[in-house]
XYZ file of C-alpha atoms in Angstrom:
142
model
C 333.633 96.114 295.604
C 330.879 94.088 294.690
C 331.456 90.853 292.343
C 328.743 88.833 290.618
C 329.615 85.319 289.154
C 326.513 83.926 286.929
C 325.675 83.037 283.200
C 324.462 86.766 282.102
C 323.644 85.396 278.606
C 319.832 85.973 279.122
C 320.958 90.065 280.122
C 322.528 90.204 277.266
C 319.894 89.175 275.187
C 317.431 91.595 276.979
C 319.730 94.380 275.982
C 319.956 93.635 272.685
C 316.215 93.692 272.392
C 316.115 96.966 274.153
C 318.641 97.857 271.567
C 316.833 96.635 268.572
C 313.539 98.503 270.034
C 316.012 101.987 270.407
C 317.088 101.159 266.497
C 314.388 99.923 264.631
C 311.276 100.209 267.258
C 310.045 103.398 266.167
C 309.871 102.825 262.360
C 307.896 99.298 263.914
C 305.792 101.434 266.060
C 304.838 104.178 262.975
C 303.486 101.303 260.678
C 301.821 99.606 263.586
C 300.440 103.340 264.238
C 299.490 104.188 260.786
C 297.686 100.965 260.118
C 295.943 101.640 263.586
C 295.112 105.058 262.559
C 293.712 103.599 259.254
C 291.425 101.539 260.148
C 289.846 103.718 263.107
C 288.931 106.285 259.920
C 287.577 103.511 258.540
C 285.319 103.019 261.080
C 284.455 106.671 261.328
C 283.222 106.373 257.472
C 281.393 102.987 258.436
C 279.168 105.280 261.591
C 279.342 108.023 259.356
C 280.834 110.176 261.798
C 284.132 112.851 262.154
C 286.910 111.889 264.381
C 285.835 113.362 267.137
C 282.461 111.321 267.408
C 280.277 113.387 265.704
C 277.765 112.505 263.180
C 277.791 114.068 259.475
C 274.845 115.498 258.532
C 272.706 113.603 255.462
C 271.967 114.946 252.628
C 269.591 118.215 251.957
C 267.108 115.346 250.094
C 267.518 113.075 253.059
C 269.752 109.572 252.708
C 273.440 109.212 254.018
C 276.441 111.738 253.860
C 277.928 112.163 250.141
C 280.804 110.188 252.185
C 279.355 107.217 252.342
C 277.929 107.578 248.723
C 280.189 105.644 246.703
C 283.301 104.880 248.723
C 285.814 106.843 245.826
C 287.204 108.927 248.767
C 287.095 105.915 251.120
C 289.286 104.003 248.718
C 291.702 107.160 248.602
C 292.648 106.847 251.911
C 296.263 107.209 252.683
C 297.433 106.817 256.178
C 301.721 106.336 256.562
C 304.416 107.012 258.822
C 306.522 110.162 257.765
C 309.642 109.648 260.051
C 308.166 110.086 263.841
C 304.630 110.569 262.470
C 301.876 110.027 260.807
C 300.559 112.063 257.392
C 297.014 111.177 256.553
C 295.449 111.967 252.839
C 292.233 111.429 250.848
C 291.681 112.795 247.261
C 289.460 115.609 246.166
C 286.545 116.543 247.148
C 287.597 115.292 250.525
C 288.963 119.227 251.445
C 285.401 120.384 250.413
C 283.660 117.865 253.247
C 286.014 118.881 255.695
C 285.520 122.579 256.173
C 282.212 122.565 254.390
C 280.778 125.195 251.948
C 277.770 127.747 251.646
C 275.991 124.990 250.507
C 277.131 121.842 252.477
C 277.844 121.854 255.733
C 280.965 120.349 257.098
C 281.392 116.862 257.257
C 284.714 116.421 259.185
C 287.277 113.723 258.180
C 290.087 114.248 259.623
C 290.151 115.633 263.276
C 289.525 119.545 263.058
C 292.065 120.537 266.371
C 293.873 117.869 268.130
C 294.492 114.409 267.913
C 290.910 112.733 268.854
C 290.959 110.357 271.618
C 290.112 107.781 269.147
C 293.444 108.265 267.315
C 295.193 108.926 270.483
C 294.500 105.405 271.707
C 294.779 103.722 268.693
C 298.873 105.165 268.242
C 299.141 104.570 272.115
C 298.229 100.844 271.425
C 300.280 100.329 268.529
C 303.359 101.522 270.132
C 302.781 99.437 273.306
C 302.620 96.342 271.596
C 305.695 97.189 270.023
C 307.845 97.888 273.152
C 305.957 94.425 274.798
C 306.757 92.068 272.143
C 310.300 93.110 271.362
C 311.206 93.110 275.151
C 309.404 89.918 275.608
C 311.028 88.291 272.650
C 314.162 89.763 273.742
C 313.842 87.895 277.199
C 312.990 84.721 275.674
C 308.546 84.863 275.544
C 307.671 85.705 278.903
């Protein structure tokens, strides 16, 4: 038998942050996701491209993509966590864009098969800061 005499205080204070992270960490992680996931569509609309890098095309009469036109479906972005996830929305005509018609060609918000890279990193991030600063403020900042 092994015995270990010490102050374990600063243990116990680890596992209570790993606790905290287990209880409350992913509901931290899915708004730190969402807002990452936000913004990076954001910046999509800013290049004027789809998620997966890809430019829209401009207008029949020239100019830049109906998208970029007023900002109305920019402002009706919706990005939140949905229990272990992520639900994206934007208003009408935004389903029109995506798929495209006869008319219009598709102009891709949202990612058209799987999760871009893009995304992908930005969720990734999210959640590792997460886990880092509840462990490190769980073992007292380092």
């Amino acid at each position: 038998m092994i015995r270990m005499n010490g102050n374990f205080e600063r243990l116990h204070t680890i596992a209570a942050g790993l606790e905290r992270l287990a209880s409350e960490g992913v509901r931290d992680a899915e708004h730190r996701a969402s807002v990452a996931v936000f913004q990076t569509i954001e910046k999509q609309f800013a290049a004027g491209e789809s998620a997966e890098g890809e430019k829209w095309a401009p207008l029949a009469k020239g100019g830049p993509s109906h998208l970029q036109d007023t900002g109305k479906m920019k402002r009706s972005l919706g990005v939140r966590g949905i229990g272990r996830g992520i639900s994206v929305t934007i208003d009408k005509p935004a389903g029109y864009h995506q798929g495209g018609t006869r008319r219009m060609p598709a102009r891709p918000i949202a990612p058209v098969n799987a999760s871009p890279s893009s995304w992908d990193e930005a969720v990734k991030n999210a959640v590792r800061e997460v886990v880092v600063q509840t462990i490190r403020g769980a073992a007292g900042g380092r």
